[in-house]
Short mmCIF file of C-alpha atoms in Angstrom, two decimals:
data_model
loop_
_atom_site.label_atom_id
_atom_site.label_comp_id
_atom_site.label_asym_id
_atom_site.label_seq_id
_atom_site.Cartn_x
_atom_site.Cartn_y
_atom_site.Cartn_z
CA MET A 1 33.98 245.92 -10.19
CA GLY A 2 30.73 245.18 -11.84
CA THR A 3 28.77 244.58 -14.48
CA ILE A 4 27.37 245.90 -17.12
CA LEU A 5 24.02 245.08 -19.13
CA VAL A 6 23.81 245.78 -23.23
CA ALA A 7 20.67 244.23 -25.35
CA TYR A 8 22.44 244.41 -27.95
CA GLY A 9 19.38 245.45 -30.51
CA LYS A 10 18.08 245.94 -33.79
CA ASP A 11 20.84 246.55 -37.05
CA PRO A 12 22.26 249.33 -38.31
CA HIS A 13 23.17 250.98 -34.59
CA ARG A 14 23.44 247.94 -32.42
CA ASN A 15 27.50 248.15 -32.49
CA THR A 16 27.12 252.49 -31.84
CA VAL A 17 25.67 250.92 -28.26
CA LEU A 18 27.26 247.88 -27.73
CA GLU A 19 30.91 250.18 -28.01
CA PHE A 20 28.95 252.71 -26.14
CA ALA A 21 29.37 250.29 -23.50
CA VAL A 22 32.42 249.15 -23.38
CA GLU A 23 34.51 252.44 -23.04
CA ARG A 24 32.31 252.47 -20.32
CA ALA A 25 32.44 249.48 -18.92
CA ALA A 26 36.47 250.05 -19.76
CA ALA A 27 36.36 253.35 -18.72
CA ALA A 28 35.90 251.73 -15.05
CA ASN A 29 36.68 248.14 -14.54
CA ASP A 30 33.26 246.89 -15.29
CA ASP A 31 32.60 243.51 -16.97
CA LEU A 32 30.43 243.30 -19.73
CA PHE A 33 26.58 240.84 -19.95
CA VAL A 34 25.74 241.95 -23.57
CA TYR A 35 22.48 239.91 -24.26
CA HIS A 36 20.50 239.89 -27.19
CA ILE A 37 17.48 237.99 -29.11
CA ASN A 38 17.90 236.77 -32.13
CA GLU A 39 14.81 237.48 -34.61
CA PRO A 40 14.06 235.42 -37.82
CA GLU A 41 15.47 238.16 -39.48
CA ASP A 42 18.45 238.84 -38.02
CA ASN A 43 21.49 237.05 -38.56
CA SER A 44 22.70 233.40 -36.85
CA PRO A 45 23.20 233.27 -33.45
CA ASP A 46 27.23 232.12 -34.33
CA GLN A 47 27.62 235.22 -36.74
CA VAL A 48 25.49 238.15 -34.39
CA ARG A 49 27.77 236.73 -31.78
CA GLY A 50 30.70 237.11 -34.00
CA GLU A 51 29.61 240.73 -34.23
CA ILE A 52 30.11 241.28 -30.99
CA GLU A 53 33.61 240.52 -30.68
CA GLN A 54 34.61 241.63 -32.69
CA VAL A 55 33.13 245.30 -31.53
CA LEU A 56 34.78 244.54 -27.68
CA GLN A 57 38.02 243.49 -29.25
CA GLN A 58 38.60 246.16 -31.22
CA THR A 59 37.11 248.73 -28.64
CA ALA A 60 38.35 248.10 -25.43
CA PRO A 61 40.08 244.15 -25.29
CA THR A 62 40.73 243.89 -21.71
CA VAL A 63 37.48 243.97 -20.27
CA GLU A 64 35.64 241.05 -19.89
CA PHE A 65 32.74 239.89 -20.82
CA GLU A 66 29.92 237.13 -21.95
CA ILE A 67 27.04 237.26 -24.33
CA ALA A 68 24.03 234.95 -23.94
CA ILE A 69 21.70 234.48 -27.28
CA GLU A 70 18.06 233.52 -26.92
CA GLU A 71 15.48 233.39 -29.82
CA LEU A 72 12.69 235.26 -29.61
CA GLY A 73 9.20 233.98 -27.96
CA THR A 74 10.34 231.17 -26.87
CA VAL A 75 11.89 230.32 -22.81
CA GLN A 76 12.31 227.76 -21.03
CA GLU A 77 10.14 227.61 -17.60
CA LYS A 78 10.39 224.79 -16.31
CA PHE A 79 10.37 222.21 -19.11
CA GLU A 80 8.19 224.56 -20.92
CA HIS A 81 8.24 226.74 -23.81
CA SER A 82 5.56 229.49 -24.02
CA LYS A 83 5.48 232.76 -25.76
CA VAL A 84 6.95 235.47 -24.87
CA SER A 85 7.28 239.05 -26.26
CA LYS A 86 11.35 240.74 -26.06
CA GLN A 87 10.58 242.91 -23.91
CA LYS A 88 9.20 240.44 -21.04
CA GLN A 89 12.14 237.54 -22.82
CA LEU A 90 14.62 240.96 -20.98
CA VAL A 91 12.72 242.24 -18.71
CA ASP A 92 12.90 238.11 -17.48
CA ILE A 93 16.14 238.95 -18.03
CA ILE A 94 16.82 241.80 -15.57
CA GLU A 95 14.51 240.26 -12.55
CA SER A 96 15.83 236.72 -12.27
CA SER A 97 19.51 237.38 -12.66
CA ASP A 98 21.70 235.99 -9.82
CA ARG A 99 23.81 239.22 -11.15
CA ASP A 100 23.41 242.76 -9.27
CA TYR A 101 23.93 244.57 -12.71
CA GLU A 102 25.34 247.97 -11.78
CA TYR A 103 23.20 249.04 -15.00
CA LEU A 104 21.63 247.95 -18.83
CA VAL A 105 22.53 250.77 -21.82
CA MET A 106 20.19 250.41 -24.83
CA GLY A 107 19.41 252.04 -27.56
CA ASN A 108 16.50 254.35 -27.14
CA ILE A 109 15.24 254.79 -31.22
CA GLU A 110 13.33 257.64 -31.66
CA ARG A 111 10.10 257.13 -33.18
CA GLY A 112 7.00 258.87 -34.78
CA PRO A 113 3.39 259.15 -32.88
CA ILE A 114 1.96 256.65 -35.31
CA GLU A 115 5.14 254.00 -34.55
CA GLU A 116 5.25 254.78 -30.82
CA PHE A 117 1.60 253.90 -31.26
CA PHE A 118 1.72 250.17 -32.53
CA LEU A 119 5.07 249.68 -31.41
CA SER A 120 5.84 248.24 -28.03
CA SER A 121 8.57 250.15 -26.21
CA MET A 122 11.41 247.97 -24.59
CA SER A 123 13.22 250.93 -23.20
CA GLU A 124 10.36 251.65 -21.97
CA ALA A 125 9.52 248.08 -21.06
CA VAL A 126 12.57 248.45 -19.24
CA LEU A 127 11.82 250.97 -17.08
CA ASP A 128 8.50 250.27 -15.74
CA THR A 129 10.20 247.77 -13.87
CA TYR A 130 12.07 250.34 -11.75
CA ALA A 131 14.70 246.68 -11.46
CA ILE A 132 18.03 248.98 -12.44
CA PRO A 133 19.18 252.20 -13.81
CA VAL A 134 19.16 252.39 -16.87
CA MET A 135 21.39 254.04 -19.83
CA LEU A 136 19.57 254.87 -23.10
CA VAL A 137 21.79 256.00 -26.37
CA PRO A 138 20.30 258.01 -28.14
CA ILE A 139 19.58 256.26 -31.66
CA SER A 140 18.01 258.57 -34.64
CA THR A 141 15.86 256.07 -37.45
CA THR A 142 16.79 258.97 -39.85
#
């Protein structure tokens, strides 16, 4: 039994990614660590937590889970708050954890070439670490 890390991202596709991860965890008898970076336009952390718990209960109520929700752009390092990107926050949770994750499940949002140029990719940031196997769930924005 291991732990699957789930990057719980933006609406409207994040529950599709979570359901995918929950089904995999149930099939393999793994537990889940659901990680979400709360952005200003998101619901409150309590609402996001409730949404996650609802998907877990509806999909596979026997799967053990833990939820971590952090605010965008702030992490506490040795009593100092520093501004960081979503990509760095996710990479930090992977690299600094004492958990031995089986793999990470996250959405892979398809973007056009102009968006790709201006918006950095969460999946690319994680893949560049070579720290953990990554399972990408395809998400179409159209």
